[in-house]
Amino acid sequence: MASKIITYDELKANSTKDSLYILLHEKGPLSFSQWECAGLLMSRPTVYNVTKFLDEHPGGDEVILAEAGKDATEAFEDVGHSDEARALLPDMLVGEFEKGGELKVKTAGKTSVSQSAAVNTAVQQGSNLMYFVPLGLLGAYFAWRYYSNGSL
């Protein structure tokens, strides 16, 4: 566990190719399954010095430099890094990011909740159309057949 606290100013000061810190949410020393079993699926922001790794990064240094000075968790997780890549992180650990720092770490806040609600509403509306349009067409077809055969 890291004992050093990194401030927002330190994170911003180390956002160049010569000295690069990135911020990630990690589960700590427990494995994911241990955290899950303990009901502790909370993450804490940790700061890593990736300066020496820039030249070795398979995706190129631009990918990491783009995440400098901000929360890089989403970008890191979206790529789907291997266990070997994750095993490199403890050697690069600098410390924990200060609680309540200026940097807004990405969490499921109000904006994601409202976006999620908007997406759910759109999906429900789309689902309703996908149900009622074919049903209406089928009803219109049977009505046309019934009335066009002169069954009245």
PDB file of N, CA and C in Angstrom, residues 6 10-12 14-16 19-26 44-51 53-54 57 61-73 75-77 81 85 89 92-97 103 105:
ATOM      1  N   ILE A   6      -0.210  12.094  -3.275  1.00  0.00           N
ATOM      2  CA  ILE A   6       0.104  12.924  -4.427  1.00  0.00           C
ATOM      3  C   ILE A   6      -1.004  13.962  -4.594  1.00  0.00           C
ATOM      4  N   GLU A  10       1.077  18.163  -8.041  1.00  0.00           N
ATOM      5  CA  GLU A  10       2.158  17.224  -8.367  1.00  0.00           C
ATOM      6  C   GLU A  10       1.812  16.414  -9.612  1.00  0.00           C
ATOM      7  N   LEU A  11       0.560  15.996  -9.710  1.00  0.00           N
ATOM      8  CA  LEU A  11       0.114  15.221 -10.870  1.00  0.00           C
ATOM      9  C   LEU A  11       0.254  16.056 -12.144  1.00  0.00           C
ATOM     10  N   LYS A  12      -0.162  17.309 -12.084  1.00  0.00           N
ATOM     11  CA  LYS A  12      -0.061  18.197 -13.238  1.00  0.00           C
ATOM     12  C   LYS A  12       1.398  18.506 -13.581  1.00  0.00           C
ATOM     13  N   ASN A  14       3.894  16.620 -13.266  1.00  0.00           N
ATOM     14  CA  ASN A  14       4.515  15.426 -13.849  1.00  0.00           C
ATOM     15  C   ASN A  14       3.672  14.906 -15.008  1.00  0.00           C
ATOM     16  N   SER A  15       3.419  15.765 -15.966  1.00  0.00           N
ATOM     17  CA  SER A  15       2.599  15.356 -17.111  1.00  0.00           C
ATOM     18  C   SER A  15       3.314  15.601 -18.436  1.00  0.00           C
ATOM     19  N   THR A  16       4.648  15.465 -18.403  1.00  0.00           N
ATOM     20  CA  THR A  16       5.435  15.607 -19.621  1.00  0.00           C
ATOM     21  C   THR A  16       6.143  14.292 -19.924  1.00  0.00           C
ATOM     22  N   SER A  19       8.806  13.375 -17.305  1.00  0.00           N
ATOM     23  CA  SER A  19       8.317  12.923 -16.000  1.00  0.00           C
ATOM     24  C   SER A  19       6.803  12.798 -16.100  1.00  0.00           C
ATOM     25  N   LEU A  20       6.310  11.567 -16.140  1.00  0.00           N
ATOM     26  CA  LEU A  20       4.889  11.340 -16.398  1.00  0.00           C
ATOM     27  C   LEU A  20       4.248  10.495 -15.318  1.00  0.00           C
ATOM     28  N   TYR A  21       3.262  11.064 -14.663  1.00  0.00           N
ATOM     29  CA  TYR A  21       2.446  10.346 -13.688  1.00  0.00           C
ATOM     30  C   TYR A  21       1.066  10.148 -14.293  1.00  0.00           C
ATOM     31  N   ILE A  22       0.482   8.973 -14.059  1.00  0.00           N
ATOM     32  CA  ILE A  22      -0.909   8.749 -14.451  1.00  0.00           C
ATOM     33  C   ILE A  22      -1.692   8.314 -13.226  1.00  0.00           C
ATOM     34  N   LEU A  23      -2.979   8.555 -13.261  1.00  0.00           N
ATOM     35  CA  LEU A  23      -3.879   8.245 -12.157  1.00  0.00           C
ATOM     36  C   LEU A  23      -4.788   7.098 -12.575  1.00  0.00           C
ATOM     37  N   LEU A  24      -4.802   6.038 -11.788  1.00  0.00           N
ATOM     38  CA  LEU A  24      -5.673   4.885 -12.048  1.00  0.00           C
ATOM     39  C   LEU A  24      -6.375   4.488 -10.764  1.00  0.00           C
ATOM     40  N   HIS A  25      -7.551   3.936 -10.905  1.00  0.00           N
ATOM     41  CA  HIS A  25      -8.247   3.353  -9.773  1.00  0.00           C
ATOM     42  C   HIS A  25      -7.843   1.891  -9.708  1.00  0.00           C
ATOM     43  N   GLU A  26      -7.296   1.476  -8.620  1.00  0.00           N
ATOM     44  CA  GLU A  26      -6.892   0.086  -8.464  1.00  0.00           C
ATOM     45  C   GLU A  26      -7.567  -0.500  -7.240  1.00  0.00           C
ATOM     46  N   ARG A  44      -9.755   3.084  -5.152  1.00  0.00           N
ATOM     47  CA  ARG A  44      -9.138   4.314  -4.679  1.00  0.00           C
ATOM     48  C   ARG A  44      -8.146   4.751  -5.742  1.00  0.00           C
ATOM     49  N   PRO A  45      -8.069   6.032  -6.012  1.00  0.00           N
ATOM     50  CA  PRO A  45      -7.157   6.497  -7.047  1.00  0.00           C
ATOM     51  C   PRO A  45      -5.704   6.369  -6.596  1.00  0.00           C
ATOM     52  N   THR A  46      -4.892   5.783  -7.447  1.00  0.00           N
ATOM     53  CA  THR A  46      -3.469   5.640  -7.183  1.00  0.00           C
ATOM     54  C   THR A  46      -2.693   6.246  -8.344  1.00  0.00           C
ATOM     55  N   VAL A  47      -1.507   6.735  -8.040  1.00  0.00           N
ATOM     56  CA  VAL A  47      -0.690   7.430  -9.027  1.00  0.00           C
ATOM     57  C   VAL A  47       0.533   6.579  -9.357  1.00  0.00           C
ATOM     58  N   TYR A  48       0.834   6.474 -10.639  1.00  0.00           N
ATOM     59  CA  TYR A  48       1.952   5.672 -11.125  1.00  0.00           C
ATOM     60  C   TYR A  48       2.899   6.533 -11.954  1.00  0.00           C
ATOM     61  N   ASN A  49       4.195   6.314 -11.784  1.00  0.00           N
ATOM     62  CA  ASN A  49       5.200   6.982 -12.594  1.00  0.00           C
ATOM     63  C   ASN A  49       5.528   6.071 -13.774  1.00  0.00           C
ATOM     64  N   VAL A  50       5.069   6.444 -14.956  1.00  0.00           N
ATOM     65  CA  VAL A  50       5.229   5.604 -16.138  1.00  0.00           C
ATOM     66  C   VAL A  50       6.286   6.147 -17.101  1.00  0.00           C
ATOM     67  N   THR A  51       7.111   7.057 -16.617  1.00  0.00           N
ATOM     68  CA  THR A  51       8.121   7.696 -17.464  1.00  0.00           C
ATOM     69  C   THR A  51       9.028   6.671 -18.140  1.00  0.00           C
ATOM     70  N   PHE A  53       8.500   3.638 -18.765  1.00  0.00           N
ATOM     71  CA  PHE A  53       7.763   2.669 -19.578  1.00  0.00           C
ATOM     72  C   PHE A  53       7.289   3.255 -20.908  1.00  0.00           C
ATOM     73  N   LEU A  54       7.366   4.565 -21.077  1.00  0.00           N
ATOM     74  CA  LEU A  54       6.840   5.208 -22.288  1.00  0.00           C
ATOM     75  C   LEU A  54       7.390   4.587 -23.576  1.00  0.00           C
ATOM     76  N   HIS A  57       5.984   0.956 -24.212  1.00  0.00           N
ATOM     77  CA  HIS A  57       4.536   0.739 -24.310  1.00  0.00           C
ATOM     78  C   HIS A  57       4.158   0.278 -25.711  1.00  0.00           C
ATOM     79  N   ASP A  61       3.857   5.911 -27.056  1.00  0.00           N
ATOM     80  CA  ASP A  61       3.836   6.846 -25.941  1.00  0.00           C
ATOM     81  C   ASP A  61       2.705   7.867 -26.036  1.00  0.00           C
ATOM     82  N   GLU A  62       2.195   8.130 -27.242  1.00  0.00           N
ATOM     83  CA  GLU A  62       1.124   9.107 -27.417  1.00  0.00           C
ATOM     84  C   GLU A  62      -0.126   8.709 -26.642  1.00  0.00           C
ATOM     85  N   VAL A  63      -0.375   7.413 -26.567  1.00  0.00           N
ATOM     86  CA  VAL A  63      -1.565   6.919 -25.889  1.00  0.00           C
ATOM     87  C   VAL A  63      -1.519   7.275 -24.406  1.00  0.00           C
ATOM     88  N   ILE A  64      -0.362   7.097 -23.799  1.00  0.00           N
ATOM     89  CA  ILE A  64      -0.225   7.410 -22.375  1.00  0.00           C
ATOM     90  C   ILE A  64      -0.169   8.920 -22.163  1.00  0.00           C
ATOM     91  N   LEU A  65       0.536   9.633 -23.033  1.00  0.00           N
ATOM     92  CA  LEU A  65       0.647  11.084 -22.897  1.00  0.00           C
ATOM     93  C   LEU A  65      -0.714  11.773 -22.998  1.00  0.00           C
ATOM     94  N   ALA A  66      -1.623  11.186 -23.744  1.00  0.00           N
ATOM     95  CA  ALA A  66      -2.961  11.759 -23.876  1.00  0.00           C
ATOM     96  C   ALA A  66      -3.731  11.718 -22.566  1.00  0.00           C
ATOM     97  N   GLU A  67      -3.354  10.827 -21.667  1.00  0.00           N
ATOM     98  CA  GLU A  67      -4.047  10.681 -20.385  1.00  0.00           C
ATOM     99  C   GLU A  67      -3.314  11.371 -19.240  1.00  0.00           C
ATOM    100  N   ALA A  68      -2.281  12.148 -19.542  1.00  0.00           N
ATOM    101  CA  ALA A  68      -1.489  12.806 -18.504  1.00  0.00           C
ATOM    102  C   ALA A  68      -2.305  13.856 -17.773  1.00  0.00           C
ATOM    103  N   GLY A  69      -2.183  13.888 -16.462  1.00  0.00           N
ATOM    104  CA  GLY A  69      -2.837  14.908 -15.648  1.00  0.00           C
ATOM    105  C   GLY A  69      -4.314  14.716 -15.443  1.00  0.00           C
ATOM    106  N   LYS A  70      -4.827  13.548 -15.795  1.00  0.00           N
ATOM    107  CA  LYS A  70      -6.255  13.286 -15.568  1.00  0.00           C
ATOM    108  C   LYS A  70      -6.456  11.827 -15.209  1.00  0.00           C
ATOM    109  N   ASP A  71      -7.683  11.473 -14.903  1.00  0.00           N
ATOM    110  CA  ASP A  71      -8.009  10.099 -14.531  1.00  0.00           C
ATOM    111  C   ASP A  71      -7.935   9.213 -15.774  1.00  0.00           C
ATOM    112  N   ALA A  72      -6.974   8.287 -15.801  1.00  0.00           N
ATOM    113  CA  ALA A  72      -6.748   7.435 -16.966  1.00  0.00           C
ATOM    114  C   ALA A  72      -7.399   6.063 -16.828  1.00  0.00           C
ATOM    115  N   THR A  73      -8.212   5.873 -15.813  1.00  0.00           N
ATOM    116  CA  THR A  73      -8.795   4.560 -15.539  1.00  0.00           C
ATOM    117  C   THR A  73      -9.615   4.036 -16.706  1.00  0.00           C
ATOM    118  N   ALA A  75      -9.590   4.806 -19.903  1.00  0.00           N
ATOM    119  CA  ALA A  75      -8.755   4.473 -21.064  1.00  0.00           C
ATOM    120  C   ALA A  75      -7.986   3.181 -20.807  1.00  0.00           C
ATOM    121  N   PHE A  76      -7.483   2.999 -19.590  1.00  0.00           N
ATOM    122  CA  PHE A  76      -6.715   1.808 -19.236  1.00  0.00           C
ATOM    123  C   PHE A  76      -7.597   0.559 -19.292  1.00  0.00           C
ATOM    124  N   GLU A  77      -8.789   0.644 -18.746  1.00  0.00           N
ATOM    125  CA  GLU A  77      -9.689  -0.514 -18.702  1.00  0.00           C
ATOM    126  C   GLU A  77     -10.309  -0.827 -20.059  1.00  0.00           C
ATOM    127  N   HIS A  81      -6.089  -4.456 -20.789  1.00  0.00           N
ATOM    128  CA  HIS A  81      -4.690  -4.829 -20.549  1.00  0.00           C
ATOM    129  C   HIS A  81      -4.577  -6.242 -19.984  1.00  0.00           C
ATOM    130  N   ALA A  85       0.633  -6.933 -18.071  1.00  0.00           N
ATOM    131  CA  ALA A  85       0.689  -5.468 -18.026  1.00  0.00           C
ATOM    132  C   ALA A  85       0.306  -4.968 -16.639  1.00  0.00           C
ATOM    133  N   LEU A  89       2.426  -2.686 -12.833  1.00  0.00           N
ATOM    134  CA  LEU A  89       1.980  -1.503 -12.105  1.00  0.00           C
ATOM    135  C   LEU A  89       2.589  -1.340 -10.712  1.00  0.00           C
ATOM    136  N   MET A  92       5.737   0.618 -10.486  1.00  0.00           N
ATOM    137  CA  MET A  92       5.669   2.018 -10.894  1.00  0.00           C
ATOM    138  C   MET A  92       4.877   2.876  -9.911  1.00  0.00           C
ATOM    139  N   LEU A  93       4.344   2.287  -8.858  1.00  0.00           N
ATOM    140  CA  LEU A  93       3.493   2.997  -7.909  1.00  0.00           C
ATOM    141  C   LEU A  93       4.244   4.123  -7.218  1.00  0.00           C
ATOM    142  N   VAL A  94       3.635   5.303  -7.213  1.00  0.00           N
ATOM    143  CA  VAL A  94       4.203   6.465  -6.530  1.00  0.00           C
ATOM    144  C   VAL A  94       3.474   6.693  -5.218  1.00  0.00           C
ATOM    145  N   GLY A  95       2.149   6.652  -5.253  1.00  0.00           N
ATOM    146  CA  GLY A  95       1.354   6.882  -4.051  1.00  0.00           C
ATOM    147  C   GLY A  95      -0.119   6.981  -4.385  1.00  0.00           C
ATOM    148  N   GLU A  96      -0.886   7.423  -3.402  1.00  0.00           N
ATOM    149  CA  GLU A  96      -2.325   7.587  -3.574  1.00  0.00           C
ATOM    150  C   GLU A  96      -2.632   9.042  -3.875  1.00  0.00           C
ATOM    151  N   PHE A  97      -3.670   9.251  -4.667  1.00  0.00           N
ATOM    152  CA  PHE A  97      -4.096  10.604  -4.983  1.00  0.00           C
ATOM    153  C   PHE A  97      -4.845  11.168  -3.789  1.00  0.00           C
ATOM    154  N   LEU A 103      -8.807  17.350  -9.103  1.00  0.00           N
ATOM    155  CA  LEU A 103      -9.104  16.504 -10.253  1.00  0.00           C
ATOM    156  C   LEU A 103     -10.388  15.739 -10.003  1.00  0.00           C
ATOM    157  N   VAL A 105     -12.208  12.668 -10.457  1.00  0.00           N
ATOM    158  CA  VAL A 105     -12.043  11.292 -10.897  1.00  0.00           C
ATOM    159  C   VAL A 105     -13.379  10.801 -11.408  1.00  0.00           C
TER     160      VAL A 105
END
